[in-house]
mmCIF file of C-alpha atoms in Angstrom:
data_model
loop_
_atom_site.group_PDB
_atom_site.id
_atom_site.type_symbol
_atom_site.label_atom_id
_atom_site.label_comp_id
_atom_site.label_asym_id
_atom_site.label_seq_id
_atom_site.Cartn_x
_atom_site.Cartn_y
_atom_site.Cartn_z
ATOM 1 C CA UNK Z 24 0.000 0.000 0.000
ATOM 2 C CA UNK Z 25 1.348 3.432 -0.891
ATOM 3 C CA UNK Z 26 0.520 6.725 0.735
ATOM 4 C CA UNK Z 27 0.768 10.273 -0.504
ATOM 5 C CA UNK Z 28 0.291 13.182 1.811
ATOM 6 C CA UNK Z 29 0.456 16.868 2.272
ATOM 7 C CA UNK Z 30 0.701 19.105 5.278
ATOM 8 C CA UNK Z 31 -2.370 20.951 6.361
ATOM 9 C CA UNK Z 32 -3.173 23.456 9.040
ATOM 10 C CA UNK Z 33 -5.437 22.087 11.754
ATOM 11 C CA UNK Z 34 -8.109 24.143 13.483
ATOM 12 C CA UNK Z 35 -7.553 24.711 17.197
ATOM 13 C CA UNK Z 36 -10.274 22.258 18.268
ATOM 14 C CA UNK Z 37 -8.619 19.426 16.355
ATOM 15 C CA UNK Z 38 -5.167 20.497 17.587
ATOM 16 C CA UNK Z 39 -6.384 20.288 21.174
ATOM 17 C CA UNK Z 40 -8.105 16.932 20.624
ATOM 18 C CA UNK Z 41 -4.958 15.405 19.154
ATOM 19 C CA UNK Z 42 -2.925 16.838 22.024
ATOM 20 C CA UNK Z 43 -5.207 15.495 24.765
ATOM 21 C CA UNK Z 44 -5.613 12.135 23.012
ATOM 22 C CA UNK Z 45 -1.842 11.686 23.107
ATOM 23 C CA UNK Z 46 -2.049 11.668 26.913
ATOM 24 C CA UNK Z 47 -4.728 8.968 27.050
ATOM 25 C CA UNK Z 48 -2.244 6.124 26.640
ATOM 26 C CA UNK Z 49 -0.271 4.592 29.506
ATOM 27 C CA UNK Z 50 3.121 4.898 27.769
ATOM 28 C CA UNK Z 51 3.555 8.632 28.149
ATOM 29 C CA UNK Z 52 2.555 8.514 31.829
ATOM 30 C CA UNK Z 53 4.923 5.635 32.463
ATOM 31 C CA UNK Z 54 7.714 7.683 30.892
ATOM 32 C CA UNK Z 55 6.961 10.724 33.031
ATOM 33 C CA UNK Z 56 6.522 8.905 36.348
ATOM 34 C CA UNK Z 57 9.642 6.815 35.671
ATOM 35 C CA UNK Z 58 11.646 10.018 35.136
ATOM 36 C CA UNK Z 59 13.095 10.129 38.653
ATOM 37 C CA UNK Z 60 14.628 13.587 38.242
ATOM 38 C CA UNK Z 61 11.269 15.028 37.219
ATOM 39 C CA UNK Z 62 9.001 13.239 39.674
ATOM 40 C CA UNK Z 63 11.271 13.373 42.694
ATOM 41 C CA UNK Z 64 12.097 17.064 42.185
ATOM 42 C CA UNK Z 65 8.378 17.889 42.190
ATOM 43 C CA UNK Z 66 7.823 15.719 45.263
ATOM 44 C CA UNK Z 67 10.733 17.351 47.097
ATOM 45 C CA UNK Z 68 9.607 20.859 46.123
ATOM 46 C CA UNK Z 69 6.046 20.225 47.300
ATOM 47 C CA UNK Z 70 7.140 18.725 50.615
ATOM 48 C CA UNK Z 71 9.663 21.527 51.202
ATOM 49 C CA UNK Z 72 6.796 23.995 50.746
ATOM 50 C CA UNK Z 73 4.494 22.088 53.102
ATOM 51 C CA UNK Z 74 4.266 25.089 55.447
ATOM 52 C CA UNK Z 75 2.800 27.133 52.579
ATOM 53 C CA UNK Z 76 0.569 24.279 51.351
ATOM 54 C CA UNK Z 77 -0.763 22.957 54.673
ATOM 55 C CA UNK Z 78 -4.408 23.944 55.130
ATOM 56 C CA UNK Z 79 -4.509 25.644 51.701
ATOM 57 C CA UNK Z 80 -6.470 25.092 48.497
ATOM 58 C CA UNK Z 81 -4.402 23.834 45.554
ATOM 59 C CA UNK Z 82 -5.046 23.691 41.809
ATOM 60 C CA UNK Z 83 -3.132 21.063 39.809
ATOM 61 C CA UNK Z 84 -3.222 22.095 36.135
ATOM 62 C CA UNK Z 85 -3.010 19.135 33.777
ATOM 63 C CA UNK Z 86 -2.994 16.644 36.622
ATOM 64 C CA UNK Z 87 -2.549 13.499 34.517
ATOM 65 C CA UNK Z 88 -2.454 10.505 36.855
ATOM 66 C CA UNK Z 89 -2.804 12.836 39.843
ATOM 67 C CA UNK Z 90 0.606 12.160 41.376
ATOM 68 C CA UNK Z 91 1.349 15.844 42.056
ATOM 69 C CA UNK Z 92 -2.106 16.285 43.597
ATOM 70 C CA UNK Z 93 -1.410 13.376 45.935
ATOM 71 C CA UNK Z 94 1.964 14.904 46.866
ATOM 72 C CA UNK Z 95 0.077 18.088 47.802
ATOM 73 C CA UNK Z 96 -2.378 16.087 49.910
ATOM 74 C CA UNK Z 97 0.575 14.447 51.653
ATOM 75 C CA UNK Z 98 1.979 17.938 52.283
ATOM 76 C CA UNK Z 99 -1.199 18.845 54.180
ATOM 77 C CA UNK Z 100 -3.362 20.646 51.591
ATOM 78 C CA UNK Z 101 -6.938 21.230 52.688
ATOM 79 C CA UNK Z 102 -8.286 20.736 49.168
ATOM 80 C CA UNK Z 103 -6.724 19.885 45.801
ATOM 81 C CA UNK Z 104 -8.541 20.355 42.516
ATOM 82 C CA UNK Z 105 -6.884 18.019 39.996
ATOM 83 C CA UNK Z 106 -7.937 19.333 36.593
ATOM 84 C CA UNK Z 107 -7.307 16.986 33.666
ATOM 85 C CA UNK Z 108 -8.780 17.187 30.167
ATOM 86 C CA UNK Z 109 -8.036 13.716 28.794
ATOM 87 C CA UNK Z 110 -9.424 10.307 29.712
ATOM 88 C CA UNK Z 111 -6.495 9.535 32.033
ATOM 89 C CA UNK Z 112 -8.606 11.467 34.558
ATOM 90 C CA UNK Z 113 -10.576 8.232 35.075
ATOM 91 C CA UNK Z 114 -7.390 6.504 36.197
ATOM 92 C CA UNK Z 115 -6.509 9.479 38.394
ATOM 93 C CA UNK Z 116 -9.787 8.984 40.273
ATOM 94 C CA UNK Z 117 -8.834 5.362 40.971
ATOM 95 C CA UNK Z 118 -5.303 6.307 42.055
ATOM 96 C CA UNK Z 119 -6.670 8.950 44.422
ATOM 97 C CA UNK Z 120 -9.012 6.398 45.983
ATOM 98 C CA UNK Z 121 -6.264 3.800 46.241
ATOM 99 C CA UNK Z 122 -4.173 6.290 48.225
ATOM 100 C CA UNK Z 123 -7.105 7.231 50.504
ATOM 101 C CA UNK Z 124 -7.000 10.944 49.733
ATOM 102 C CA UNK Z 125 -10.374 11.253 47.998
ATOM 103 C CA UNK Z 126 -11.564 13.500 50.829
ATOM 104 C CA UNK Z 127 -8.842 16.007 49.804
ATOM 105 C CA UNK Z 128 -8.181 15.478 46.071
ATOM 106 C CA UNK Z 129 -11.063 16.090 43.689
ATOM 107 C CA UNK Z 130 -10.449 15.157 40.053
ATOM 108 C CA UNK Z 131 -12.266 17.419 37.605
ATOM 109 C CA UNK Z 132 -12.440 16.360 33.964
ATOM 110 C CA UNK Z 133 -12.000 19.212 31.509
ATOM 111 C CA UNK Z 134 -9.591 21.931 30.487
ATOM 112 C CA UNK Z 135 -8.676 24.565 33.034
ATOM 113 C CA UNK Z 136 -10.160 27.141 30.658
ATOM 114 C CA UNK Z 137 -13.617 25.522 30.888
ATOM 115 C CA UNK Z 138 -13.752 23.942 34.353
ATOM 116 C CA UNK Z 139 -15.481 25.964 37.067
ATOM 117 C CA UNK Z 140 -14.096 25.806 40.604
ATOM 118 C CA UNK Z 141 -16.149 26.700 43.680
ATOM 119 C CA UNK Z 142 -13.365 28.846 45.140
ATOM 120 C CA UNK Z 143 -10.100 30.627 44.535
ATOM 121 C CA UNK Z 144 -6.858 28.784 45.276
ATOM 122 C CA UNK Z 145 -3.701 29.700 47.173
ATOM 123 C CA UNK Z 146 -1.370 27.349 45.280
ATOM 124 C CA UNK Z 147 -0.969 26.286 41.659
ATOM 125 C CA UNK Z 148 1.174 23.287 40.792
ATOM 126 C CA UNK Z 149 1.714 22.043 37.267
ATOM 127 C CA UNK Z 150 4.163 20.010 35.232
ATOM 128 C CA UNK Z 151 3.618 21.962 32.034
ATOM 129 C CA UNK Z 152 7.032 21.794 30.381
ATOM 130 C CA UNK Z 153 7.410 20.311 26.906
ATOM 131 C CA UNK Z 154 10.403 19.639 24.719
ATOM 132 C CA UNK Z 155 12.540 22.788 24.474
ATOM 133 C CA UNK Z 156 10.323 24.011 27.352
ATOM 134 C CA UNK Z 157 7.523 25.488 25.225
ATOM 135 C CA UNK Z 158 6.493 22.631 22.928
ATOM 136 C CA UNK Z 159 2.800 21.765 23.493
ATOM 137 C CA UNK Z 160 2.065 25.288 24.769
ATOM 138 C CA UNK Z 161 0.642 24.128 28.102
ATOM 139 C CA UNK Z 162 2.116 27.124 29.889
ATOM 140 C CA UNK Z 163 -0.709 29.227 28.462
ATOM 141 C CA UNK Z 164 -3.167 27.141 30.501
ATOM 142 C CA UNK Z 165 -1.132 27.711 33.670
ATOM 143 C CA UNK Z 166 -1.205 31.464 33.046
ATOM 144 C CA UNK Z 167 -4.970 31.306 32.521
ATOM 145 C CA UNK Z 168 -5.329 29.462 35.830
ATOM 146 C CA UNK Z 169 -3.106 32.023 37.537
ATOM 147 C CA UNK Z 170 -5.177 34.958 36.298
ATOM 148 C CA UNK Z 171 -8.552 33.278 36.880
ATOM 149 C CA UNK Z 172 -8.122 31.268 40.076
ATOM 150 C CA UNK Z 173 -4.988 32.200 42.050
ATOM 151 C CA UNK Z 174 -5.366 34.513 45.023
ATOM 152 C CA UNK Z 175 -3.048 37.519 45.219
ATOM 153 C CA UNK Z 176 0.349 36.508 46.594
ATOM 154 C CA UNK Z 177 -0.320 32.832 45.893
ATOM 155 C CA UNK Z 178 2.332 30.176 45.352
ATOM 156 C CA UNK Z 179 3.201 28.800 41.887
ATOM 157 C CA UNK Z 180 5.249 25.607 41.560
ATOM 158 C CA UNK Z 181 7.531 25.974 39.653
ATOM 159 C CA UNK Z 182 7.789 29.753 39.647
ATOM 160 C CA UNK Z 183 10.526 30.448 37.089
ATOM 161 C CA UNK Z 184 11.859 28.939 33.869
ATOM 162 C CA UNK Z 185 15.095 29.622 31.996
ATOM 163 C CA UNK Z 186 16.285 28.662 28.519
ATOM 164 C CA UNK Z 187 19.899 27.979 27.530
ATOM 165 C CA UNK Z 188 21.826 27.359 24.320
ATOM 166 C CA UNK Z 189 25.284 25.988 23.612
ATOM 167 C CA UNK Z 190 27.182 24.879 20.504
ATOM 168 C CA UNK Z 191 27.942 21.167 20.293
ATOM 169 C CA UNK Z 192 29.808 18.689 18.132
ATOM 170 C CA UNK Z 193 27.801 15.521 17.490
ATOM 171 C CA UNK Z 194 30.235 12.874 16.203
ATOM 172 C CA UNK Z 195 27.483 10.320 15.564
ATOM 173 C CA UNK Z 196 25.975 12.464 12.823
ATOM 174 C CA UNK Z 197 29.313 12.911 11.089
ATOM 175 C CA UNK Z 198 29.914 9.153 11.321
ATOM 176 C CA UNK Z 199 26.543 8.516 9.674
ATOM 177 C CA UNK Z 200 27.416 10.841 6.821
ATOM 178 C CA UNK Z 201 30.840 9.270 6.361
ATOM 179 C CA UNK Z 202 29.325 5.783 6.344
ATOM 180 C CA UNK Z 203 28.404 6.093 2.663
ATOM 181 C CA UNK Z 204 32.077 6.462 1.771
ATOM 182 C CA UNK Z 205 32.851 3.099 3.399
ATOM 183 C CA UNK Z 206 30.333 1.008 1.458
ATOM 184 C CA UNK Z 207 32.631 0.461 -1.540
ATOM 185 C CA UNK Z 208 35.392 -0.971 0.635
ATOM 186 C CA UNK Z 209 32.936 -3.330 2.313
ATOM 187 C CA UNK Z 210 30.802 -4.444 -0.623
ATOM 188 C CA UNK Z 211 32.453 -3.231 -3.828
ATOM 189 C CA UNK Z 212 29.666 -0.740 -4.599
ATOM 190 C CA UNK Z 213 30.468 2.986 -4.534
ATOM 191 C CA UNK Z 214 27.633 4.764 -2.730
ATOM 192 C CA UNK Z 215 29.477 7.957 -1.784
ATOM 193 C CA UNK Z 216 26.941 9.956 -3.801
ATOM 194 C CA UNK Z 217 24.440 9.138 -1.033
ATOM 195 C CA UNK Z 218 26.320 11.412 1.350
ATOM 196 C CA UNK Z 219 24.662 14.614 0.134
ATOM 197 C CA UNK Z 220 21.231 12.988 0.289
ATOM 198 C CA UNK Z 221 21.967 11.725 3.800
ATOM 199 C CA UNK Z 222 23.082 15.207 4.807
ATOM 200 C CA UNK Z 223 19.797 16.705 3.619
ATOM 201 C CA UNK Z 224 17.834 14.044 5.494
ATOM 202 C CA UNK Z 225 19.776 14.185 8.757
ATOM 203 C CA UNK Z 226 20.699 17.858 8.926
ATOM 204 C CA UNK Z 227 17.231 19.064 8.075
ATOM 205 C CA UNK Z 228 15.092 21.638 9.850
ATOM 206 C CA UNK Z 229 13.700 19.261 12.478
ATOM 207 C CA UNK Z 230 14.188 19.844 16.179
ATOM 208 C CA UNK Z 231 15.810 16.568 17.200
ATOM 209 C CA UNK Z 232 15.043 15.468 20.755
ATOM 210 C CA UNK Z 233 18.032 13.463 21.950
ATOM 211 C CA UNK Z 234 20.472 13.157 24.826
ATOM 212 C CA UNK Z 235 23.634 15.215 24.327
ATOM 213 C CA UNK Z 236 26.817 13.825 25.875
ATOM 214 C CA UNK Z 237 28.516 16.411 28.051
ATOM 215 C CA UNK Z 238 31.842 15.799 26.285
ATOM 216 C CA UNK Z 239 30.206 17.000 23.038
ATOM 217 C CA UNK Z 240 29.349 20.410 24.534
ATOM 218 C CA UNK Z 241 31.748 23.040 23.192
ATOM 219 C CA UNK Z 242 31.178 26.012 25.503
ATOM 220 C CA UNK Z 243 29.640 27.163 28.741
ATOM 221 C CA UNK Z 244 25.865 27.367 28.143
ATOM 222 C CA UNK Z 245 24.410 30.825 27.575
ATOM 223 C CA UNK Z 246 21.034 31.777 29.027
ATOM 224 C CA UNK Z 247 18.900 33.556 26.444
ATOM 225 C CA UNK Z 248 15.479 33.785 28.117
ATOM 226 C CA UNK Z 249 13.848 33.776 31.535
ATOM 227 C CA UNK Z 250 10.149 33.475 32.359
ATOM 228 C CA UNK Z 251 8.703 34.589 35.693
ATOM 229 C CA UNK Z 252 5.437 32.667 36.050
ATOM 230 C CA UNK Z 253 4.030 35.293 38.385
ATOM 231 C CA UNK Z 254 4.226 38.016 35.741
ATOM 232 C CA UNK Z 255 4.732 36.622 32.220
ATOM 233 C CA UNK Z 256 1.742 37.024 29.899
ATOM 234 C CA UNK Z 257 0.309 34.853 27.137
ATOM 235 C CA UNK Z 258 1.096 37.646 24.684
ATOM 236 C CA UNK Z 259 4.770 37.546 25.677
ATOM 237 C CA UNK Z 260 4.824 33.796 24.996
ATOM 238 C CA UNK Z 261 3.954 34.413 21.340
ATOM 239 C CA UNK Z 262 7.662 35.122 20.820
ATOM 240 C CA UNK Z 263 10.270 34.220 23.419
ATOM 241 C CA UNK Z 264 13.657 35.437 22.313
ATOM 242 C CA UNK Z 265 17.032 36.564 23.508
ATOM 243 C CA UNK Z 266 20.646 37.049 22.517
ATOM 244 C CA UNK Z 267 23.515 34.751 23.441
ATOM 245 C CA UNK Z 268 27.318 34.902 23.468
ATOM 246 C CA UNK Z 269 29.774 32.153 24.332
ATOM 247 C CA UNK Z 270 33.319 31.035 23.567
ATOM 248 C CA UNK Z 271 34.437 27.578 22.455
ATOM 249 C CA UNK Z 272 36.428 25.371 24.803
ATOM 250 C CA UNK Z 273 38.937 24.129 22.211
ATOM 251 C CA UNK Z 274 39.417 22.839 18.673
ATOM 252 C CA UNK Z 275 36.389 21.048 17.230
ATOM 253 C CA UNK Z 276 33.712 21.245 14.556
ATOM 254 C CA UNK Z 277 30.423 22.862 15.587
ATOM 255 C CA UNK Z 278 27.642 20.990 13.793
ATOM 256 C CA UNK Z 279 24.659 21.798 15.990
ATOM 257 C CA UNK Z 280 23.226 23.871 18.811
ATOM 258 C CA UNK Z 281 21.739 22.357 21.935
ATOM 259 C CA UNK Z 282 18.787 24.050 23.655
ATOM 260 C CA UNK Z 283 17.677 23.040 27.141
ATOM 261 C CA UNK Z 284 15.768 24.484 30.098
ATOM 262 C CA UNK Z 285 15.605 24.668 33.859
ATOM 263 C CA UNK Z 286 12.649 25.384 36.124
ATOM 264 C CA UNK Z 287 13.001 26.698 39.653
ATOM 265 C CA UNK Z 288 10.842 26.006 42.690
ATOM 266 C CA UNK Z 289 10.839 28.517 45.540
ATOM 267 C CA UNK Z 290 11.657 27.133 48.970
ATOM 268 C CA UNK Z 291 10.929 28.658 52.396
ATOM 269 C CA UNK Z 292 14.632 28.440 53.339
ATOM 270 C CA UNK Z 293 15.508 31.523 51.299
ATOM 271 C CA UNK Z 294 17.694 32.253 49.428
ATOM 272 C CA UNK Z 295 17.764 28.530 48.636
ATOM 273 C CA UNK Z 296 15.651 27.150 45.817
ATOM 274 C CA UNK Z 297 15.210 23.837 44.054
ATOM 275 C CA UNK Z 298 16.097 23.534 40.361
ATOM 276 C CA UNK Z 299 14.959 20.905 37.883
ATOM 277 C CA UNK Z 300 17.546 20.983 35.116
ATOM 278 C CA UNK Z 301 17.587 19.329 31.687
ATOM 279 C CA UNK Z 302 21.233 20.306 31.129
ATOM 280 C CA UNK Z 303 23.577 17.812 29.406
ATOM 281 C CA UNK Z 304 25.732 18.183 32.534
ATOM 282 C CA UNK Z 305 22.936 16.881 34.783
ATOM 283 C CA UNK Z 306 21.257 13.456 35.036
ATOM 284 C CA UNK Z 307 19.154 12.690 31.968
ATOM 285 C CA UNK Z 308 15.417 13.406 31.956
ATOM 286 C CA UNK Z 309 12.699 12.345 29.528
ATOM 287 C CA UNK Z 310 12.925 15.828 27.982
ATOM 288 C CA UNK Z 311 16.562 15.161 26.997
ATOM 289 C CA UNK Z 312 17.742 18.182 24.939
ATOM 290 C CA UNK Z 313 16.618 19.878 21.743
ATOM 291 C CA UNK Z 314 19.316 19.548 19.084
ATOM 292 C CA UNK Z 315 19.397 21.937 16.111
ATOM 293 C CA UNK Z 316 21.680 20.700 13.316
ATOM 294 C CA UNK Z 317 23.527 23.234 11.178
ATOM 295 C CA UNK Z 318 23.665 22.718 7.412
ATOM 296 C CA UNK Z 319 27.468 22.501 7.508
ATOM 297 C CA UNK Z 320 29.962 22.114 10.385
ATOM 298 C CA UNK Z 321 32.144 25.082 11.339
ATOM 299 C CA UNK Z 322 35.647 24.602 12.726
ATOM 300 C CA UNK Z 323 36.466 26.426 15.966
ATOM 301 C CA UNK Z 324 39.527 26.742 18.177
ATOM 302 C CA UNK Z 325 39.984 27.774 21.801
ATOM 303 C CA UNK Z 326 37.937 30.908 22.612
ATOM 304 C CA UNK Z 327 36.303 31.219 19.181
ATOM 305 C CA UNK Z 328 33.279 33.477 19.784
ATOM 306 C CA UNK Z 329 29.828 32.078 19.055
ATOM 307 C CA UNK Z 330 26.968 34.572 19.240
ATOM 308 C CA UNK Z 331 23.498 35.218 17.965
ATOM 309 C CA UNK Z 332 19.824 35.416 18.792
ATOM 310 C CA UNK Z 333 17.214 32.718 19.444
ATOM 311 C CA UNK Z 334 13.496 33.211 18.784
ATOM 312 C CA UNK Z 335 10.868 30.669 19.829
ATOM 313 C CA UNK Z 336 7.306 30.926 18.529
ATOM 314 C CA UNK Z 337 4.267 28.728 17.777
ATOM 315 C CA UNK Z 338 4.116 26.890 14.470
ATOM 316 C CA UNK Z 339 1.713 28.227 11.849
ATOM 317 C CA UNK Z 340 0.360 24.688 11.463
ATOM 318 C CA UNK Z 341 -0.357 24.154 15.145
ATOM 319 C CA UNK Z 342 -0.166 26.647 17.988
ATOM 320 C CA UNK Z 343 0.844 23.795 20.313
ATOM 321 C CA UNK Z 344 4.014 23.102 18.350
ATOM 322 C CA UNK Z 345 7.135 25.182 18.788
ATOM 323 C CA UNK Z 346 9.489 26.618 16.192
ATOM 324 C CA UNK Z 347 13.009 27.820 16.953
ATOM 325 C CA UNK Z 348 14.778 30.372 14.771
ATOM 326 C CA UNK Z 349 18.501 30.911 15.324
ATOM 327 C CA UNK Z 350 20.579 33.753 13.883
ATOM 328 C CA UNK Z 351 24.212 32.967 14.612
ATOM 329 C CA UNK Z 352 27.800 33.927 13.921
ATOM 330 C CA UNK Z 353 30.701 31.564 14.579
ATOM 331 C CA UNK Z 354 34.138 33.187 14.621
ATOM 332 C CA UNK Z 355 34.798 35.140 11.424
ATOM 333 C CA UNK Z 356 32.075 33.319 9.518
ATOM 334 C CA UNK Z 357 29.283 35.269 7.868
ATOM 335 C CA UNK Z 358 26.113 35.532 9.941
ATOM 336 C CA UNK Z 359 23.707 32.670 9.185
ATOM 337 C CA UNK Z 360 20.179 31.721 10.169
ATOM 338 C CA UNK Z 361 17.966 28.641 10.259
ATOM 339 C CA UNK Z 362 14.454 27.850 11.477
ATOM 340 C CA UNK Z 363 13.622 24.530 13.124
ATOM 341 C CA UNK Z 364 10.394 22.782 14.129
ATOM 342 C CA UNK Z 365 9.358 19.499 15.722
ATOM 343 C CA UNK Z 366 7.973 17.152 13.045
ATOM 344 C CA UNK Z 367 4.418 15.986 13.591
ATOM 345 C CA UNK Z 368 3.004 13.148 11.502
ATOM 346 C CA UNK Z 369 -0.528 13.939 12.674
ATOM 347 C CA UNK Z 370 -0.502 16.751 10.104
ATOM 348 C CA UNK Z 371 -0.125 14.334 7.174
ATOM 349 C CA UNK Z 372 -3.362 13.950 5.291
ATOM 350 C CA UNK Z 373 -3.368 10.335 4.084
ATOM 351 C CA UNK Z 374 -5.008 9.997 0.716
#
C-alpha cells in the first residue's frame, strides 16, 4: 500500500483533541513517572513547601495521573482540585481512591479554561514543560489558571523557567554521513553519492530530541530567556527570544546547537531554591535536549566566539508546536540563520 500526503493546518479544536488524546495512553505517563529527576524534584519541592501548602487550596493544572495532587495532599493541603482534560482522569480517580485521599483530592475532567471551581486557590502546581520548554504550549493554561483562580500573593510551583543554548559537536551524525564512503570498501559498490542525500535528510530543519553527551558540549551554556510565572503574559509567549554569546572550549567542529531548560521552585529556606535541570551536565530526563543541526559544520579553536539570537514561537500549522529560529555567527564566519520545528506526523493527510 502506498501513501501520498500533504501538510495541512489544523483548526484549534482538532489540535487540542490530538494533544489530549496523546495523553490517554499509559506509555507517556509511564515515561513521566519513571523520570526520577522530574518526579522526585516535584515531590521534594512540594514537601519543602508544606508550610505554605498545609491547610490551603491547591489547583493542579493538567494533573494526569494525579501524582502531584497526591503529593500536595501528603503535604497537608486542605483541598486539591486536579484538573485533567483527557481520559487519564478516570485513572486518576482510581489512584486517588487507592491512596485514601479522595476526601482532599477532587479530580475534575475538563480543560482549566472551561472547568469551574467553587473557590479561589492559594497554590498552583503544574508540570507543564514540553520539549525545548515550550512545545505543546501548556504554559498558556497555567497562566490562565493564575489569572482566573490564584489569590493575590499565591504560590506557583515551579515559579521560574530559563532557557539555555550551547554549541555542540555531534560525532554520531558525522559518522553517519561518512558511512556512505565506506560502502565500496565493504561491498564493492560505490555509494558515496548518497552522502549529500543523507546530509539533507539528517541535517534538516527538524528539532531533534536526543540526549547530548557532556563531552560533546563546546562552551559554557548561555542563558537567552527567563520566564517569571508570576508576571509573564500569554502575549509575551507568542515570541520568546534573547541574545547569546559564548566562547568555544577548544578545537572542534560545531555541527549543531543544543537548547535546554531549567525550572526553579521557591523554597521557604531563602535564598535557597530547588532547580529541575535538563542540562547535558545533569542526570538525563525524559525531555533530553533539543538539538538543532547546522547545514554545515564550522571549525572552531579555543575561545572562538559564538553569538546570535534565538526566537521561539508557535508553528503556523499548530499553535501547540514550537518553532526555533537561530541567527548565529561563529568566529569570522558570515552571519547565518535557520528555522527549526518538531515534526508531527498527525498533520499528514493520508489519501
